PDB file of C-alpha atoms in Angstrom:
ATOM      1  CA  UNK A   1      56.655  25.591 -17.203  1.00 44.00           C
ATOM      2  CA  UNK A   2      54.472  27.141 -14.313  1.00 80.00           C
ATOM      3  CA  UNK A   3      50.495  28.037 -15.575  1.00 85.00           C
ATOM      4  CA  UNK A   4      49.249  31.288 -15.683  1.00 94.00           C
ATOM      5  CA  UNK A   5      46.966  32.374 -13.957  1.00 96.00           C
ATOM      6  CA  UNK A   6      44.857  35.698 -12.847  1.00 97.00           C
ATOM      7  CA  UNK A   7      42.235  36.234 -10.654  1.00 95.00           C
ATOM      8  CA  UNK A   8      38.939  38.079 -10.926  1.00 96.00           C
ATOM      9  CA  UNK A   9      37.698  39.552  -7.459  1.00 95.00           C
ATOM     10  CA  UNK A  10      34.978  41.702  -6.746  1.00 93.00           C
ATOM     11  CA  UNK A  11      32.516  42.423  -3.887  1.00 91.00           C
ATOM     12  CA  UNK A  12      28.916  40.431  -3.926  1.00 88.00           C
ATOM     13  CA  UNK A  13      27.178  41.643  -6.693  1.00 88.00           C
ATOM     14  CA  UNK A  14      29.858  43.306  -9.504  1.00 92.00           C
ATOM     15  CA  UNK A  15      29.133  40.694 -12.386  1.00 92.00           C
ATOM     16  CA  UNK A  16      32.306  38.789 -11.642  1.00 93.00           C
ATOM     17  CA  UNK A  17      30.754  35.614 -13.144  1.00 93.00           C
ATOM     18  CA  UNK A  18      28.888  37.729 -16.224  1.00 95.00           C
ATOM     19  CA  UNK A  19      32.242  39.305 -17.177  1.00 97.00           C
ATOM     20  CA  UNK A  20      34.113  36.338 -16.871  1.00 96.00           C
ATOM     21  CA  UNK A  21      31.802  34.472 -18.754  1.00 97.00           C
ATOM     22  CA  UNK A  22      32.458  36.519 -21.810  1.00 97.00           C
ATOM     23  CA  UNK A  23      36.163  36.900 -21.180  1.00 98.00           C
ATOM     24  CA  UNK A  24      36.162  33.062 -21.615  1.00 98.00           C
ATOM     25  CA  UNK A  25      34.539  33.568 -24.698  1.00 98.00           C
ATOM     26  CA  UNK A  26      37.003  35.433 -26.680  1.00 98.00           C
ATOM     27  CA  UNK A  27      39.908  33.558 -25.119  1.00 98.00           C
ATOM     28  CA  UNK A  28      38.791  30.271 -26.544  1.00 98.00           C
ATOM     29  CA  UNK A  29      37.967  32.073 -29.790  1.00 98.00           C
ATOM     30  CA  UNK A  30      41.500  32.860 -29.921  1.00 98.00           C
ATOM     31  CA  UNK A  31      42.602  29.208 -29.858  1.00 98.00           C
ATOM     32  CA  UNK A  32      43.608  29.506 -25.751  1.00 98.00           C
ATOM     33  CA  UNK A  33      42.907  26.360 -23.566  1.00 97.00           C
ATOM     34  CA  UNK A  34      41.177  28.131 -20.708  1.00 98.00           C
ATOM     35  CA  UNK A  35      40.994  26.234 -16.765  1.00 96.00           C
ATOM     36  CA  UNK A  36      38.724  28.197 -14.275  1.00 96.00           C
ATOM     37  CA  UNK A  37      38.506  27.541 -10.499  1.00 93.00           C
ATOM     38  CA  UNK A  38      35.625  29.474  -8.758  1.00 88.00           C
ATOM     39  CA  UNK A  39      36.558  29.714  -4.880  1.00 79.00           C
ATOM     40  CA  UNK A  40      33.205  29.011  -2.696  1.00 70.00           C
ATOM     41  CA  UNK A  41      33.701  30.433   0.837  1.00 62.00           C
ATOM     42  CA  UNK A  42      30.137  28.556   1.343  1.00 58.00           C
ATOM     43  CA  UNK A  43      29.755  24.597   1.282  1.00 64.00           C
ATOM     44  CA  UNK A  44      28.973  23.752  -1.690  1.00 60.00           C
ATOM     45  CA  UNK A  45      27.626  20.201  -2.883  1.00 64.00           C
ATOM     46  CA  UNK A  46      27.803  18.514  -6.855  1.00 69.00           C
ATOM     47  CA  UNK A  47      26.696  15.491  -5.537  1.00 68.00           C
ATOM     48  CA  UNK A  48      23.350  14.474  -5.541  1.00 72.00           C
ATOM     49  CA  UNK A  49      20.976  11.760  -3.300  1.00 82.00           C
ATOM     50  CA  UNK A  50      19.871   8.506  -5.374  1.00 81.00           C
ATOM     51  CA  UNK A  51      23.149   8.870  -7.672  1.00 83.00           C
ATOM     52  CA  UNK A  52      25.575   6.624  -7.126  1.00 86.00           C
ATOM     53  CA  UNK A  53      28.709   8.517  -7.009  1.00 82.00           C
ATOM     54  CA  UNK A  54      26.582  10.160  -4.218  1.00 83.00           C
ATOM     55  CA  UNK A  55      26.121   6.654  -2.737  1.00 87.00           C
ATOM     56  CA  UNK A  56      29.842   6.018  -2.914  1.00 88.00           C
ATOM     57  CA  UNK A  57      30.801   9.652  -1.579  1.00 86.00           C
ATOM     58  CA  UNK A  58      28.402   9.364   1.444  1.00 86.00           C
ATOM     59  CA  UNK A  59      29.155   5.655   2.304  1.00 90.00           C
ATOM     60  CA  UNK A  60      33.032   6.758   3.458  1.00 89.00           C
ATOM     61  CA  UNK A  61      34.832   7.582  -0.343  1.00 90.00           C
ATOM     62  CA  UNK A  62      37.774  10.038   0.884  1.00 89.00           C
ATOM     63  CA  UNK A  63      37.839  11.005  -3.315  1.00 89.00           C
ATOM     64  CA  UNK A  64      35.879   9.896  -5.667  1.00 87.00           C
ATOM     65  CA  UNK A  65      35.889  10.602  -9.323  1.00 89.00           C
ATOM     66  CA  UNK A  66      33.484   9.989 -12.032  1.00 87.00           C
ATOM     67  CA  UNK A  67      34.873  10.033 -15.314  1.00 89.00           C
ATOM     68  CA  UNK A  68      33.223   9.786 -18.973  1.00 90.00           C
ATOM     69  CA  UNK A  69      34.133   9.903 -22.671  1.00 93.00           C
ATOM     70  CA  UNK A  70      33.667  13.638 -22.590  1.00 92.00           C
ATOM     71  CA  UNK A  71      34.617  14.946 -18.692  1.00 88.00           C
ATOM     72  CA  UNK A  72      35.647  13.868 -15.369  1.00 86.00           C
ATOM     73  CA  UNK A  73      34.631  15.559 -12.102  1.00 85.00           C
ATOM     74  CA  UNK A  74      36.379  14.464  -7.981  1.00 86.00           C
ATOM     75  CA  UNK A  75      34.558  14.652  -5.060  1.00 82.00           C
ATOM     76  CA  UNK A  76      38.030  15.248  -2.456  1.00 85.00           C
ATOM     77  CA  UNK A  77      37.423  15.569   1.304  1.00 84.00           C
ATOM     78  CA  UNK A  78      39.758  17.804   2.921  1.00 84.00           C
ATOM     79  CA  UNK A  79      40.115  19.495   6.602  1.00 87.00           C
ATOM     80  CA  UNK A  80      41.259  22.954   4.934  1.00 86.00           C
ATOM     81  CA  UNK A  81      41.282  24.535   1.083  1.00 84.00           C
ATOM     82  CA  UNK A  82      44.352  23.646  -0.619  1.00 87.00           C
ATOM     83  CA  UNK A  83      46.208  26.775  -1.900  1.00 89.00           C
ATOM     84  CA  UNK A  84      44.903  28.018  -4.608  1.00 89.00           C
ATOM     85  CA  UNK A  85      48.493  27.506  -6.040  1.00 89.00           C
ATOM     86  CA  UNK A  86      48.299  23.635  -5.674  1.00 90.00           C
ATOM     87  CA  UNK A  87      45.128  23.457  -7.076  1.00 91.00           C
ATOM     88  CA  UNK A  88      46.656  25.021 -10.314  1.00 93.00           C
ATOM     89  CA  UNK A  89      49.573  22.685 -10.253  1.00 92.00           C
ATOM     90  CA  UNK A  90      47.771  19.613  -9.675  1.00 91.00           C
ATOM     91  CA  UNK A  91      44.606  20.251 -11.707  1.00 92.00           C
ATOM     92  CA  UNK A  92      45.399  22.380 -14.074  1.00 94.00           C
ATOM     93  CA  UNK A  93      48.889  21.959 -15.981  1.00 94.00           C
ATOM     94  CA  UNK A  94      47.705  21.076 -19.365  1.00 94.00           C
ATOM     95  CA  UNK A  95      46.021  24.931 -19.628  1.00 96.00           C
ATOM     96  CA  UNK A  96      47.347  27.887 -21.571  1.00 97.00           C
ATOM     97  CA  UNK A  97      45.940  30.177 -18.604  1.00 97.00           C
ATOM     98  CA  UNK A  98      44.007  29.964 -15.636  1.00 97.00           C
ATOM     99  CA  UNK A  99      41.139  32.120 -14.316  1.00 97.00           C
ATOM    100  CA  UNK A 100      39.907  32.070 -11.329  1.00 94.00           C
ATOM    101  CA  UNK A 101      36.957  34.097  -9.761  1.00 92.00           C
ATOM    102  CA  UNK A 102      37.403  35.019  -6.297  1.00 84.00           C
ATOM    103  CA  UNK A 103      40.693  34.572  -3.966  1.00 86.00           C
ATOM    104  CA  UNK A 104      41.059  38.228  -3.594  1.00 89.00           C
ATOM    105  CA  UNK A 105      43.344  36.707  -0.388  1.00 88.00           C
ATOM    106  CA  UNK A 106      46.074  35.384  -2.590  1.00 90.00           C
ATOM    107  CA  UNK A 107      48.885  36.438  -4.024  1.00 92.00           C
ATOM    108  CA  UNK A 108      47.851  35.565  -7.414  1.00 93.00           C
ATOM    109  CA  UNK A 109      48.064  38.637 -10.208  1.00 97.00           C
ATOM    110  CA  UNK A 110      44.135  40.144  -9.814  1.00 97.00           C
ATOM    111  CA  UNK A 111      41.932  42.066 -12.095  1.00 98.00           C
ATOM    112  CA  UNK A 112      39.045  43.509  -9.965  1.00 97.00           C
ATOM    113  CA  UNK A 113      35.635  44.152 -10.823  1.00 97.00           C
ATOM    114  CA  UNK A 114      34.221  47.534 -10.452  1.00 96.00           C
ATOM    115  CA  UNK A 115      30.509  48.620 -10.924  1.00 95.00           C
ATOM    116  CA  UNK A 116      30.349  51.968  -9.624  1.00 92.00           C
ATOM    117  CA  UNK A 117      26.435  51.384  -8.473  1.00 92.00           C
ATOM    118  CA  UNK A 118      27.320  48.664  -6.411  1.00 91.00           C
ATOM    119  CA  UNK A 119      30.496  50.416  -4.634  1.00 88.00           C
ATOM    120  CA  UNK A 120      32.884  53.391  -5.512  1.00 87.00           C
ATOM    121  CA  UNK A 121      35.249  51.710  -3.443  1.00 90.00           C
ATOM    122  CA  UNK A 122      37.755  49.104  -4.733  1.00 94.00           C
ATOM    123  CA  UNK A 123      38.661  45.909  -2.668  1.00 93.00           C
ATOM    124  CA  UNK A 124      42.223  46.437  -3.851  1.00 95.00           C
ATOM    125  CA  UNK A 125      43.025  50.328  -4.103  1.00 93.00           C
ATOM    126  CA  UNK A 126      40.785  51.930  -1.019  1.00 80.00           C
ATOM    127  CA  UNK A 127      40.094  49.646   1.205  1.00 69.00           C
ATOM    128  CA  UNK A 128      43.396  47.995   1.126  1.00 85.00           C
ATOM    129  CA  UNK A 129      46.198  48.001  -0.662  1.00 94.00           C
ATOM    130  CA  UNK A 130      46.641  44.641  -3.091  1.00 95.00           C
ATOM    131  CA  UNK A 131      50.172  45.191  -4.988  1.00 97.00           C
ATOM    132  CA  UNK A 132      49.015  42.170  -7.227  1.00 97.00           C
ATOM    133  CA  UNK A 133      45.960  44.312  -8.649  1.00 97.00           C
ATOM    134  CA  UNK A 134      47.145  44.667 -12.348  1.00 98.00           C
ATOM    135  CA  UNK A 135      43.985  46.183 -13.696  1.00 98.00           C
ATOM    136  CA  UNK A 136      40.692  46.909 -12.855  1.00 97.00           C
ATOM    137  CA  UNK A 137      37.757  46.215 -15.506  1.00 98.00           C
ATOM    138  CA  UNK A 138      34.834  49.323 -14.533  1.00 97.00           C
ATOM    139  CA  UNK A 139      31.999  51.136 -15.660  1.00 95.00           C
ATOM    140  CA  UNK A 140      33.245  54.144 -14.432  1.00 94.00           C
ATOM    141  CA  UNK A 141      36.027  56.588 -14.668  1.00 94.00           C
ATOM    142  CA  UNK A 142      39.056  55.779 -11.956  1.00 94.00           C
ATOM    143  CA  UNK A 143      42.289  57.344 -11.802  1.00 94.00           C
ATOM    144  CA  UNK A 144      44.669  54.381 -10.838  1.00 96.00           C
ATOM    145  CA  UNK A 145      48.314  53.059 -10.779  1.00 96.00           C
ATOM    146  CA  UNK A 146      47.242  50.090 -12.564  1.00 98.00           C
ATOM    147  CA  UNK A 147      44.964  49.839 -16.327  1.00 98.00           C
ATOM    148  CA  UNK A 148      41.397  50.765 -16.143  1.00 97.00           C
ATOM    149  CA  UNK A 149      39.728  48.633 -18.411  1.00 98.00           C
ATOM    150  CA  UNK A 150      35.972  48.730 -19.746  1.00 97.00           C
ATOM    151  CA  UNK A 151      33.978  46.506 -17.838  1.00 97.00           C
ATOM    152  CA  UNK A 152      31.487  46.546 -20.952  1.00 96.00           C
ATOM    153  CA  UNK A 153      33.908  45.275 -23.372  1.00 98.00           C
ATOM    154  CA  UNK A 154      35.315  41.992 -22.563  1.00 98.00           C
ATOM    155  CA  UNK A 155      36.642  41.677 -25.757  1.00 98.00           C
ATOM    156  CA  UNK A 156      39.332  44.652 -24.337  1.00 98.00           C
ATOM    157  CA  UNK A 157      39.782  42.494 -21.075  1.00 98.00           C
ATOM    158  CA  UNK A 158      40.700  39.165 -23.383  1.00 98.00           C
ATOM    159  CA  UNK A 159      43.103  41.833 -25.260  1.00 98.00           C
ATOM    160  CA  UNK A 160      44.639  42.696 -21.877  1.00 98.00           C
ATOM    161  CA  UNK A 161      44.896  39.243 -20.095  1.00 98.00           C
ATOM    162  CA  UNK A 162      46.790  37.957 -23.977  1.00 98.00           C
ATOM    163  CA  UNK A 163      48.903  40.829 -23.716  1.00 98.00           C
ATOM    164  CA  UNK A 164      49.709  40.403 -20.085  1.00 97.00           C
ATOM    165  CA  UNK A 165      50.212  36.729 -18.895  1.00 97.00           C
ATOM    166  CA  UNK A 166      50.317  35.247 -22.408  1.00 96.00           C
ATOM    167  CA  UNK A 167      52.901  37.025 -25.025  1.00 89.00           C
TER     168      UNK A 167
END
C-alpha cells in the first residue's frame, strides 16, 4: 500500500508552517498518524558542537542516528536530495498520510497557500500551470478549477485532505 501524501507550497511568507501547524492538529484529533517532511532549499544543521552525535557526525559518520525510548533522528550525507518520493517510502510507511511543506517542484498532489497581501498571484494557477494543484487554502476570493478553501479554517482544510487522500 503506497502512503499518501500532499504537499503544502506557498511563496516566502503565506503561513505555510502556521496553517499546517493547525491542519496537523485536527488530523491527529481524528485518530490519523500524521509524517511531515519540510524541504529546506538552505543548509540546514540539527547537530550541535560539544554533543556527541555531533562528534561522531563531524569525525567522518556517513549516517548517524540517535535513537531514544521516545524518538529517533539520522544525520545522512548525501551529494543530491533524494526524491521526495523515496523519502516517503523509506521513512515514512507506517503513516496514514504524509504532509509535506514545500516541493512545489514535484509531482506530488499540492494544496497552495494563498494570502492575498502577500501576492494575488498563485505559484500554481498564474505563474505556471501545476496540474497537481488540488486546492488552494486563501483569504481571499479566487475563481479556480480546483477547491478554494478558507485559509482561516483549518479545521475545513483537515475536512478536505480526509475527504481527498483518505476515504
Amino acid at each position: 500500500m503506497t502512503v499518501k501524501a500532499v504537499s503544502f507550497v506557498a511563496k516566502s511568507g503565506t503561513g505555510k508552517t502556521t496553517l499546517l501547524e493547525k491542519v496537523i492538529i485536527h488530523l491527529k484529533e481524528r485518530g490519523y498518524k500524521v509524517g511531515v517532511i519540510k524541504h529546506d532549499a538552505h543548509r540546514f544543521d540539527i547537530d550541535h558542537p560539544g554533543k556527541d552525535s555531533y562528534r561522531l557526525t563531524a569525525a567522518g559518520a556517513d549516517t548517524m542516528l540517535i535513537s531514544s525510548p521516545e524518538k529517533l533522528a539520522i544525520v545522512k550525507k548525501h551529494t543530491q536530495s533524494p526524491p521526495i518520493e523515496e523519502l516517503i517510502e523509506t521513512y515514512f510507511s507506517d503513516m496514514d498520510i504524509v504532509v509535506t511543506e514545500g516541493f512545489k517542484k514535484s509531482g506530488m498532489p499540492k494544496i497552495e497557500v494563498n494570502r492575498q497581501e502577500r501576492s494575488t498571484t498563485l505559484l500554481c494557477r498564474g505563474e505556471s500551470y501545476d496540474p497537481t494543484l488540488v486546492a488552494v487554502a486563501s483569504d481571499g476570493v479566487l475563481d479556480l478549477d480546483v477547491p478554494v478553501l478558507d485559509l482561516n479554517d483549518p479545521c475545513a482544510v483537515a475536512d478536505f485532505i480526509e475527504e481527498t487522500f483518505l476515504q
